[in-house]
Every structure is written in C-alpha cells, then in structure tokens.
Short mmCIF file of C-alpha atoms and ligand atoms in Angstrom, two decimals:
data_model
loop_
_atom_site.label_atom_id
_atom_site.label_comp_id
_atom_site.label_asym_id
_atom_site.label_seq_id
_atom_site.Cartn_x
_atom_site.Cartn_y
_atom_site.Cartn_z
CA MET A 1 68.95 133.87 105.21
CA GLY A 2 68.94 130.15 104.38
CA ILE A 3 66.95 127.06 104.42
CA VAL A 4 63.76 127.24 106.75
CA ASP A 5 64.09 125.84 110.15
CA GLU A 6 61.18 123.26 109.63
CA ASP A 7 63.10 121.60 106.59
CA VAL A 8 66.15 121.47 108.22
CA VAL A 9 64.75 119.44 110.96
CA ARG A 10 63.05 117.28 108.24
CA VAL A 11 66.12 116.52 106.66
CA ARG A 12 67.95 115.64 109.67
CA GLU A 13 65.35 113.11 110.70
CA ALA A 14 64.91 111.83 107.36
CA ALA A 15 68.84 111.17 106.69
CA ASP A 16 69.98 107.79 108.33
CA ILE A 17 73.35 108.90 110.22
CA VAL A 18 74.65 105.15 110.03
CA GLN A 19 74.09 104.99 106.17
CA VAL A 20 75.66 108.44 105.44
CA ILE A 21 78.72 107.81 107.66
CA SER A 22 78.90 104.10 106.23
CA ALA A 23 80.14 105.80 102.97
CA HIS A 24 83.20 106.99 104.46
CA THR A 25 84.29 104.26 107.11
CA GLN A 26 82.99 100.78 107.83
CA LEU A 27 80.59 100.72 110.92
CA LYS A 28 80.12 97.85 113.21
CA ARG A 29 77.22 97.21 115.54
CA VAL A 30 78.38 97.35 119.16
CA GLY A 31 75.63 96.93 121.76
CA ARG A 32 73.46 100.10 121.08
CA SER A 33 75.86 102.00 119.06
CA TRP A 34 78.02 101.59 115.86
CA SER A 35 81.78 101.85 116.08
CA GLY A 36 84.60 101.96 113.25
CA LEU A 37 87.68 104.00 112.39
CA CYS A 38 87.50 107.59 112.65
CA PRO A 39 87.15 109.16 109.29
CA PHE A 40 88.66 112.48 110.42
CA HIS A 41 91.87 111.50 111.79
CA GLY A 42 94.14 108.44 111.19
CA GLU A 43 93.87 105.60 113.43
CA LYS A 44 94.28 101.66 113.64
CA SER A 45 91.72 100.71 116.34
CA PRO A 46 88.36 102.21 116.34
CA SER A 47 87.43 105.16 118.52
CA PHE A 48 84.66 106.40 116.40
CA SER A 49 81.19 105.91 117.78
CA VAL A 50 77.81 106.59 116.19
CA ASN A 51 74.32 106.60 118.21
CA GLN A 52 71.66 105.77 115.56
CA GLU A 53 68.74 106.62 117.53
CA LYS A 54 70.04 109.94 118.72
CA GLY A 55 71.32 110.65 115.38
CA VAL A 56 74.88 111.66 116.56
CA PHE A 57 78.48 110.71 116.52
CA TYR A 58 81.40 111.04 118.50
CA CYS A 59 85.15 110.40 118.21
CA PHE A 60 87.02 109.61 121.65
CA GLY A 61 90.28 110.08 119.73
CA CYS A 62 90.09 113.57 117.94
CA GLN A 63 86.79 114.86 119.83
CA ALA A 64 84.97 115.20 116.34
CA LYS A 65 81.27 114.99 117.17
CA GLY A 66 77.86 116.28 115.91
CA ASP A 67 74.74 115.12 114.06
CA VAL A 68 74.31 113.94 110.34
CA ILE A 69 74.40 117.59 108.91
CA THR A 70 77.66 118.41 111.12
CA PHE A 71 79.35 115.01 109.56
CA VAL A 72 78.41 115.97 105.92
CA ARG A 73 79.72 119.69 106.41
CA ASP A 74 82.95 118.61 107.96
CA ILE A 75 83.61 115.47 105.66
CA ASP A 76 82.83 117.38 102.43
CA HIS A 77 84.00 120.77 103.49
CA LEU A 78 80.73 122.37 102.75
CA ASP A 79 78.88 125.01 104.68
CA PHE A 80 75.71 124.30 106.83
CA GLN A 81 73.48 125.04 104.01
CA GLY A 82 75.55 123.15 101.49
CA ALA A 83 75.28 120.19 103.94
CA VAL A 84 71.64 120.27 104.19
CA GLU A 85 71.02 120.59 100.43
CA GLN A 86 73.40 117.38 99.78
CA LEU A 87 71.41 115.41 102.30
CA ALA A 88 68.17 116.84 101.29
CA SER A 89 68.69 115.77 97.57
CA LYS A 90 69.89 112.20 98.93
CA VAL A 91 66.47 111.71 100.80
CA GLY A 92 64.23 113.39 98.20
CA ILE A 93 63.46 116.37 100.22
CA THR A 94 62.93 119.69 98.30
CA VAL A 95 63.90 122.27 100.93
CA ARG A 96 62.51 125.80 100.99
CA TYR A 97 64.53 129.03 101.64
CA THR A 98 63.75 131.93 103.74
CA ASP A 99 64.66 134.31 100.94
CA LYS A 100 62.41 133.88 97.85
CA GLN A 101 65.20 134.86 95.37
CA GLU A 102 67.63 132.43 96.96
CA GLY A 103 64.99 129.78 96.70
CA GLU A 104 64.43 130.55 93.11
CA ARG A 105 68.24 130.67 92.32
CA ARG A 106 68.66 127.30 93.90
CA GLU A 107 65.74 125.82 92.07
CA LYS A 108 67.18 127.01 88.78
CA ARG A 109 70.38 125.07 89.83
CA SER A 110 68.71 122.22 90.50
CA ARG A 111 67.04 122.10 87.26
CA LEU A 112 70.18 122.70 85.50
CA ARG A 113 71.88 119.75 87.60
CA ASP A 114 69.01 117.63 86.43
CA VAL A 115 69.28 118.23 82.80
CA MET A 116 73.23 117.67 83.21
CA VAL A 117 72.74 114.08 84.55
CA ASP A 118 70.42 113.22 81.74
CA ALA A 119 72.92 114.59 79.16
CA VAL A 120 75.90 112.96 80.67
CA GLU A 121 73.81 109.62 80.36
CA TRP A 122 72.65 110.34 76.86
CA TYR A 123 76.20 111.13 75.56
CA HIS A 124 77.67 108.08 77.45
CA GLN A 125 75.24 105.59 76.05
CA ARG A 126 75.65 107.14 72.54
CA LEU A 127 79.41 106.30 72.83
CA LEU A 128 79.08 102.91 74.07
CA THR A 129 76.20 101.65 71.60
CA ALA A 130 75.61 104.17 68.63
CA PRO A 131 77.02 103.22 65.18
CA ASP A 132 78.00 106.83 64.38
CA ALA A 133 80.24 106.48 67.63
CA GLY A 134 82.40 103.76 66.07
CA ALA A 135 85.40 106.12 65.13
CA ALA A 136 85.28 107.84 68.64
CA ARG A 137 85.49 104.48 70.41
CA ARG A 138 88.63 103.49 68.25
CA TYR A 139 90.03 106.77 69.01
CA LEU A 140 89.68 106.29 72.65
CA ARG A 141 90.94 102.62 72.28
CA ASP A 142 94.03 103.65 70.54
CA ARG A 143 94.81 106.01 73.16
CA GLY A 144 94.60 103.31 76.11
CA PHE A 145 91.05 103.80 77.21
CA ASP A 146 89.44 100.41 78.00
CA GLY A 147 85.90 99.80 78.62
CA GLU A 148 86.22 100.24 82.23
CA MET A 149 87.56 103.66 82.04
CA VAL A 150 85.08 104.85 79.56
CA ARG A 151 82.41 103.75 82.02
CA ARG A 152 84.15 105.15 85.22
CA TYR A 153 84.82 108.60 83.62
CA ARG A 154 81.46 108.49 81.96
CA ILE A 155 82.84 109.35 78.63
CA GLY A 156 80.48 110.22 75.84
CA TRP A 157 79.95 111.18 72.12
CA ALA A 158 78.37 113.99 70.77
CA PRO A 159 77.04 113.15 67.26
CA ASP A 160 78.12 115.29 64.35
CA ASP A 161 74.45 116.35 63.93
CA TRP A 162 72.06 119.53 64.53
CA ASP A 163 69.98 119.06 67.42
CA GLN A 164 70.03 114.98 68.48
CA LEU A 165 70.33 115.89 72.17
CA VAL A 166 67.98 118.69 72.25
CA ARG A 167 65.18 116.40 70.64
CA ALA A 168 66.24 113.29 72.79
CA LEU A 169 66.34 115.19 76.24
CA LYS A 170 62.65 116.00 77.64
CA HIS A 171 63.92 119.32 79.01
CA PRO A 172 62.82 122.74 77.82
CA PRO A 173 64.98 124.31 74.97
CA LYS A 174 65.73 127.11 77.62
CA VAL A 175 67.16 124.88 80.36
CA LEU A 176 69.16 123.15 78.06
CA ARG A 177 70.66 126.47 76.50
CA ASP A 178 71.10 127.66 80.28
CA ALA A 179 73.14 124.56 81.18
CA GLY A 180 75.31 125.04 78.30
CA LEU A 181 74.22 122.19 76.15
CA GLY A 182 72.08 124.05 73.54
CA ARG A 183 72.57 127.27 71.50
CA GLU A 184 70.04 129.55 69.73
CA SER A 185 69.95 128.49 65.86
CA LYS A 186 69.74 131.26 63.12
CA ARG A 187 66.12 130.36 62.76
CA GLY A 188 65.39 130.69 66.44
CA GLY A 189 65.15 127.14 67.65
CA THR A 190 67.99 125.33 69.79
CA ASN A 191 70.82 123.40 68.43
CA ASP A 192 73.34 121.12 70.30
CA PHE A 193 76.21 122.95 71.81
CA PHE A 194 78.55 119.97 71.15
CA ARG A 195 79.05 118.33 68.05
CA ALA A 196 81.46 115.67 66.89
CA ARG A 197 83.31 115.60 69.86
CA VAL A 198 84.51 113.21 72.49
CA LEU A 199 82.93 114.47 75.79
CA PHE A 200 84.52 114.25 79.43
CA PRO A 201 82.07 115.13 81.93
CA ILE A 202 83.18 117.65 84.49
CA PHE A 203 81.61 117.03 87.95
CA ASP A 204 81.63 119.22 91.06
CA PRO A 205 83.38 117.98 94.42
CA GLN A 206 80.39 116.12 95.47
CA GLY A 207 80.00 114.24 91.96
CA ASP A 208 77.27 116.05 90.34
CA PRO A 209 78.00 116.94 86.57
CA ILE A 210 78.38 120.46 85.96
CA GLY A 211 79.92 120.72 82.25
CA PHE A 212 81.89 119.01 79.78
CA GLY A 213 85.14 119.15 77.92
CA GLY A 214 84.64 118.22 74.49
CA ARG A 215 87.77 117.08 72.19
CA MET A 216 87.50 117.22 68.60
CA MET A 217 88.38 113.86 66.56
CA PRO A 218 91.54 113.88 64.41
CA GLY A 219 90.81 115.99 61.46
CA GLY A 220 87.91 117.66 63.01
CA ARG A 221 86.76 121.19 63.33
CA PRO A 222 89.01 123.16 65.82
CA PRO A 223 89.27 124.12 68.45
CA LYS A 224 90.77 121.18 69.81
CA TYR A 225 89.28 121.47 73.21
CA GLN A 226 85.78 122.99 73.35
CA ASN A 227 84.47 123.44 77.05
CA THR A 228 80.88 124.08 78.24
CA PRO A 229 80.53 128.01 78.37
CA GLU A 230 80.03 129.70 81.74
CA THR A 231 76.66 128.76 83.22
CA ALA A 232 75.08 128.92 86.64
CA LEU A 233 76.97 125.83 87.38
CA TYR A 234 80.11 126.03 85.46
CA ARG A 235 82.59 128.59 86.23
CA LYS A 236 85.91 127.82 84.37
CA SER A 237 88.04 129.83 86.87
CA LYS A 238 86.82 127.55 89.84
CA VAL A 239 86.27 124.33 88.20
CA LEU A 240 88.64 121.47 88.47
CA TYR A 241 88.29 118.38 86.46
CA GLY A 242 88.87 115.18 88.75
CA LEU A 243 88.45 116.90 91.94
CA ASN A 244 85.29 114.66 92.90
CA TRP A 245 87.74 111.61 92.67
CA ALA A 246 90.91 112.96 93.66
CA LYS A 247 89.85 114.63 97.17
CA ASP A 248 89.87 111.46 99.28
CA GLU A 249 93.27 110.48 98.37
CA ALA A 250 94.55 114.20 98.59
CA VAL A 251 93.13 114.29 102.23
CA ARG A 252 95.10 110.82 103.02
CA THR A 253 98.48 112.19 101.31
CA ASN A 254 98.19 115.88 101.92
CA GLU A 255 98.88 116.48 98.39
CA PHE A 256 97.22 117.36 94.83
CA VAL A 257 98.60 116.68 91.56
CA ILE A 258 97.75 119.43 89.05
CA CYS A 259 97.76 118.54 85.36
CA GLU A 260 96.83 120.34 82.14
CA GLY A 261 94.31 117.98 80.65
CA TYR A 262 91.66 115.60 81.39
CA THR A 263 93.37 112.54 79.95
CA ASP A 264 96.36 113.34 82.12
CA VAL A 265 94.25 113.06 85.29
CA ILE A 266 92.95 109.48 83.87
CA GLY A 267 96.37 108.86 83.05
CA PHE A 268 97.65 109.32 86.49
CA ALA A 269 94.63 107.11 88.00
CA ALA A 270 95.67 104.43 85.74
CA VAL A 271 99.15 104.23 87.31
CA GLY A 272 97.35 104.23 90.88
CA VAL A 273 97.93 108.11 91.50
CA GLU A 274 94.25 109.27 92.38
CA ARG A 275 94.99 112.57 93.41
CA ALA A 276 95.18 114.56 90.08
CA VAL A 277 93.16 117.14 88.98
CA ALA A 278 93.28 119.28 85.87
CA THR A 279 92.11 122.90 85.15
CA CYS A 280 89.71 123.35 82.23
CA GLY A 281 90.98 125.56 79.70
CA THR A 282 92.56 128.09 81.99
CA ALA A 283 95.95 128.57 83.74
CA LEU A 284 95.64 127.74 87.67
CA THR A 285 93.84 130.69 89.23
CA ASP A 286 93.85 131.92 92.68
CA ASP A 287 90.26 130.65 93.11
CA HIS A 288 91.76 127.20 92.14
CA VAL A 289 94.30 127.34 94.71
CA ARG A 290 91.98 128.39 97.59
CA THR A 291 89.47 125.29 96.49
CA LEU A 292 92.45 122.92 96.75
CA GLN A 293 93.94 124.04 99.86
CA ARG A 294 90.56 122.92 101.55
CA TRP A 295 91.54 119.39 101.35
CA ALA A 296 95.34 119.57 100.96
CA PRO A 297 98.32 121.78 101.52
CA ARG A 298 100.67 120.69 98.99
CA LEU A 299 100.27 121.17 95.22
CA VAL A 300 102.38 119.48 92.90
CA LEU A 301 102.45 120.76 89.32
CA ALA A 302 102.57 117.87 86.74
CA PHE A 303 103.08 120.34 83.89
CA ASP A 304 105.24 120.06 80.74
CA PRO A 305 108.67 121.42 82.25
CA ASP A 306 108.83 124.13 79.62
CA SER A 307 105.16 125.56 80.67
CA ALA A 308 105.92 125.26 84.48
CA GLY A 309 109.03 127.27 84.04
CA GLN A 310 107.08 129.74 82.66
CA ALA A 311 104.68 129.92 85.61
CA ALA A 312 104.70 133.42 87.09
CA ALA A 313 106.80 133.28 90.11
CA GLU A 314 105.30 136.18 91.94
CA ARG A 315 101.91 134.46 91.78
CA VAL A 316 103.32 130.99 93.21
CA TYR A 317 104.62 132.74 95.97
CA GLU A 318 101.50 134.85 96.46
CA TRP A 319 99.49 131.47 96.67
CA GLU A 320 101.93 129.92 99.08
CA ARG A 321 101.78 133.01 101.32
CA LYS A 322 98.02 133.79 101.03
CA HIS A 323 96.95 130.23 101.05
CA GLU A 324 99.50 128.51 103.25
CA VAL A 325 100.41 125.92 100.45
CA GLU A 326 103.50 124.60 99.40
CA VAL A 327 104.00 124.51 95.59
CA ALA A 328 106.23 121.76 93.96
CA VAL A 329 107.07 120.85 90.39
CA ALA A 330 107.10 117.27 89.12
CA ALA A 331 110.16 115.83 87.51
CA LEU A 332 108.50 115.30 84.01
CA PRO A 333 110.75 114.70 81.26
CA SER A 334 110.70 117.77 78.58
CA GLY A 335 107.93 117.20 76.05
CA ALA A 336 106.15 114.28 77.89
CA ASP A 337 102.81 114.73 79.03
CA PRO A 338 101.35 112.42 81.89
CA ALA A 339 98.72 110.76 79.81
CA ASP A 340 101.37 109.31 77.25
CA LEU A 341 103.80 108.68 79.94
CA ALA A 342 101.03 106.61 81.76
CA ARG A 343 101.17 104.09 78.93
CA THR A 344 104.65 104.18 77.81
CA ASP A 345 106.46 104.43 81.12
CA PRO A 346 104.29 104.21 84.10
CA ASP A 347 107.49 104.01 86.48
CA ALA A 348 108.64 107.46 85.05
CA LEU A 349 105.38 109.06 85.85
CA ARG A 350 105.35 107.86 89.36
CA ARG A 351 109.09 108.79 89.72
CA ALA A 352 108.37 112.38 88.52
CA LEU A 353 106.16 112.72 91.55
CA ASP A 354 108.49 111.23 93.86
CA ASP A 355 111.46 113.46 92.76
CA ALA A 356 109.07 116.58 92.62
CA GLN A 357 110.81 119.60 93.90
CA PRO A 358 110.18 123.08 95.35
CA PHE A 359 109.19 125.58 92.71
CA LEU A 360 112.53 127.67 93.12
CA GLY A 361 114.80 124.42 93.06
CA PHE A 362 113.04 123.27 89.77
CA ARG A 363 113.88 126.83 88.25
CA ILE A 364 117.59 126.70 89.51
CA ASP A 365 117.83 123.23 88.22
CA ARG A 366 116.66 124.31 84.75
CA ILE A 367 118.89 127.39 84.58
CA MET A 368 121.97 124.87 85.57
CA ALA A 369 120.83 122.57 82.91
CA ALA A 370 120.59 125.12 80.34
CA ALA A 371 124.05 126.73 81.25
CA LYS A 372 127.55 126.02 80.23
CA LEU A 373 129.04 125.15 83.25
CA THR A 374 132.50 124.27 81.89
CA THR A 375 133.86 127.86 81.43
CA PRO A 376 134.13 130.57 83.95
CA GLU A 377 132.10 132.93 81.91
CA GLY A 378 129.31 130.10 81.55
CA ARG A 379 129.50 129.70 85.30
CA ALA A 380 129.21 133.57 86.08
CA ARG A 381 126.34 134.10 83.40
CA ALA A 382 124.32 130.88 85.02
CA ALA A 383 124.94 132.24 88.56
CA GLU A 384 123.64 135.89 87.60
CA THR A 385 120.50 134.25 86.08
CA ALA A 386 119.91 132.00 89.08
CA LEU A 387 120.44 134.81 91.47
CA ALA A 388 117.57 136.85 89.85
CA ALA A 389 115.42 133.95 90.31
CA ILE A 390 116.39 133.42 94.01
CA ALA A 391 115.83 137.38 94.38
CA GLU A 392 112.10 136.76 93.76
CA HIS A 393 111.78 134.25 96.64
CA PRO A 394 109.87 136.19 99.89
CA SER A 395 111.93 134.18 102.37
CA GLU A 396 115.52 135.31 103.51
CA PHE A 397 116.38 131.93 104.69
CA VAL A 398 115.13 130.10 101.69
CA ARG A 399 116.79 132.68 99.59
CA ASP A 400 120.04 131.91 101.39
CA GLN A 401 120.19 128.20 100.99
CA TYR A 402 119.72 128.34 97.45
CA VAL A 403 122.46 130.91 97.20
CA MET A 404 124.75 128.25 98.58
CA THR A 405 123.69 125.74 96.15
CA VAL A 406 124.57 128.24 93.37
CA ALA A 407 127.88 129.30 94.73
CA ASP A 408 128.79 125.52 94.98
CA ARG A 409 127.65 124.68 91.67
CA CYS A 410 129.23 127.70 89.62
CA HIS A 411 132.47 127.49 91.54
CA LEU A 412 131.95 131.11 93.42
CA ASP A 413 132.32 132.25 96.97
CA ALA A 414 128.84 132.16 98.66
CA GLU A 415 129.55 135.68 100.53
CA ARG A 416 130.19 137.42 97.20
CA LEU A 417 126.94 136.04 95.89
CA ARG A 418 125.11 137.11 99.15
CA ALA A 419 126.71 140.70 98.70
CA SER A 420 125.48 140.79 95.07
CA LEU A 421 121.97 139.64 96.16
CA ARG A 422 121.90 142.41 98.95
CA SER A 423 123.38 145.16 96.94
CA GLY A 424 120.52 144.96 94.40
CA GLY A 425 123.00 144.11 91.80
CA VAL A 426 120.72 141.69 90.82
CA LYS A 427 117.11 142.83 90.05
CA PRO A 428 114.19 140.22 90.41
CA ARG A 429 112.48 139.38 86.89
CA VAL A 430 108.72 139.30 86.75
CA LYS A 431 108.85 136.71 84.06
CA THR A 432 111.37 133.95 84.11
CA ALA A 433 114.01 133.84 81.23
CA GLU A 434 115.77 130.78 81.76
CA GLY A 435 115.36 127.72 79.61
ZN1 ZN B 501 88.91 111.07 115.37
#
C-alpha cells in the first residue's frame, strides 16, 4: 500500500534537489556540484555536498546521504510516503495510490487543506481591512500585537454574522462542514462555525493550516476559547500550536518550551525564544510528547506554577521513561503568564527558562516554599510531604539525591529519611498535595 511507483519517480524527477535543500542550508556552486554546511549535524566548515544532475546529497562529516525524497523525509521527520506527498504538492503533481480507499482519504484531506488555506486568508484579510474588525484590531494592539506579528501569525477575524465565510469561499458547504469551518443551521443550510472571534490559525508541522483557535472578544459570548472541532485534519490530542515555527530552534537547542496558550507562544517568540508550542484546549497528552520527542529530548513546561504543580507526577515519569525525554519546569512567577511577562518583563521570562528545574526539584522547592521551616514541627511536616513526592520518582539514585537536599533543608539526618523512605513509612501520592 502506498503511492504508485511511477508517481514516486515523477516526483523525484520533478523536484529540484538544490532548491529543496537550499531552504535549509546555504549552498554554493563548487565545480560540478554544490556545497554547504550540513543541515543534519553541527559544523563550521562545509562537508555537505549536493549533485544536482544525479539528484543526490552526501555529507562527509556524518555520512548522511540520499536523494531529494530521503532529504525531506529526514529533515522533516516524515515517513517515505509523507515525504513524497510533501514534494508532490510543491511541484504540483497529484499522486495516485495503490489502494483506492487510501487514495480517496488522501484526496479528501487535500480538499480540506485547500479550503483551510482559503479560510486563513479570508479571515486574515478581514482582520486587516474590514470596518467591522476595528474592535478586534484595537484589542490586539492593546495586547501588544503589532502589524508584523498579526501578519506573521496570520491572525484573523470572524465577523459577528451568520454565514459570511460560507458565502465568500467557493467551496461546497459539505467540505466547509468537514473542515470544521461551517455547521448545519436549523433550516438545513450551513452557517459559519466561528462568529465574533479573533482567530489564531493552527498549522501542522509542515506549515499547512489545519484548524483555528478562536478567542472571544471582551464581553463576548463564552466560551473564552473555541477551537476547531475534530476533523480529518485536526485532532486536538495531537495538535500543538506553533510546532511549525518551533521545530527548527528545538532541533538546534534540543529543547521545546510548552505553554498553555497561543498568545504565550507568540510572547515567547517576541522575546527571542522561538521554540515554544502550546496545546490546544487540552492538557499535555502522551501523543503530544511522542510528537515532540522526534525533534528534541527536553521539554520545559512554562505553565503557571500552580497548574505545573498539579501535573500528575506519575504521567510525567511515565513520559520520561517511555519517550526518553526529560521534563523540566520553568521558574515563572506565580500568577504570571508568558504572554503578559513578554511585555512587562522580558528578562524575567527568559530567566524563567534559564532557571528551569527538573520536575521533582520544582515540586520539592514548592513544598519548602510553602512550609514553615522556622520550627521543628514545621520542618518535620515539610520533610514528610517532600518524602512523599520523592517516593514517586522511579530512579533510586535520583530519589537519594533529593533525600539529601531535604535532610539539609529540614535539619534532619539523611539516614533517618532514607530509612523512612525504605520502610514505606511514606506513601507515594497519586496527586500532589503541596502548595
Ligand atoms: Zn552531516
């Protein structure tokens, strides 16, 4: 099952390997071939070579090699079929599939993608120019969005009306409903799904739009955020806002920053941190973590400290084990969200990342901060609570190091704490109770 061989060959021949690779590294002509810095490993002098005639690349440093399809597959972490599809859409070839149903599914998805592209553009122009978007423009300006940011993030405005989008876009109503842009009206017609909302388009990792996050205007009809419903393109348990922009810096720095909202991602970018993503109306899921670890092994949670403290420890350790990631928590001031901090105190926002702590260290610090360490009773209680948190960690050596920290801060003998931990005198808690 897959794309018919003949079409794979057509795509490979139609795609210009020098042009494709040039989007990722600067290539210079050297004799009969092209040369540049390898996009797969860090280097200061070029050992990456591309032969345009043969359509192949080779790196003398890391031995990466292949053709244009291999390149796209490896650089964008796609499977073979995904790489062929991406190239096919770039060069304007419609590929056929060996399995008819598979072909129909792909065709449907590609129709949805087309309508999403048109919708992003229509809503965006609406925000930029329509008289009824004046309040939305003011709202964004007041929150620190300048014109450049509005254009970069393709922010849009859904008018406060019944079916303006449905009537404006030249797509069948059924396709609009399937894309989550329209919904059936009481009279059997199709109305716009989004109404009177500022829209943040959500893109897949390759930069194709798949959905919207819609924020109500102050005083508007709740809920505060309304997202695209589940569609063939948009699955909220998998989607991460900002991944299309964040993945490059994440690869360079081995790290993602995970926030709670669209405006947090944009706030981080405004202070020069381009590796932030946000979940779209859900908590972080196993699927999200699996997606992120394809690009970077370290995940820094930039949540409000109160909600970060509530993250279920069991799940965090499970992710660390199963997906081989390291989960840390940014040192954000309580009650501050990154979007606000980006405007009021950019240095504090960057510092919060520099001072990020491992998940367990963050929890211990919060327990200590909330405890009364000036009395023996207070120190004993703090130690008990901290030991309960430590007991949840799967690694004996990690547990032991935190035991020593707690012993030190609570003026207790580390050996006594170890004995208490071993004897099961402290029970791991499923939910954290500190704070
Ligand atoms: Zn290389």
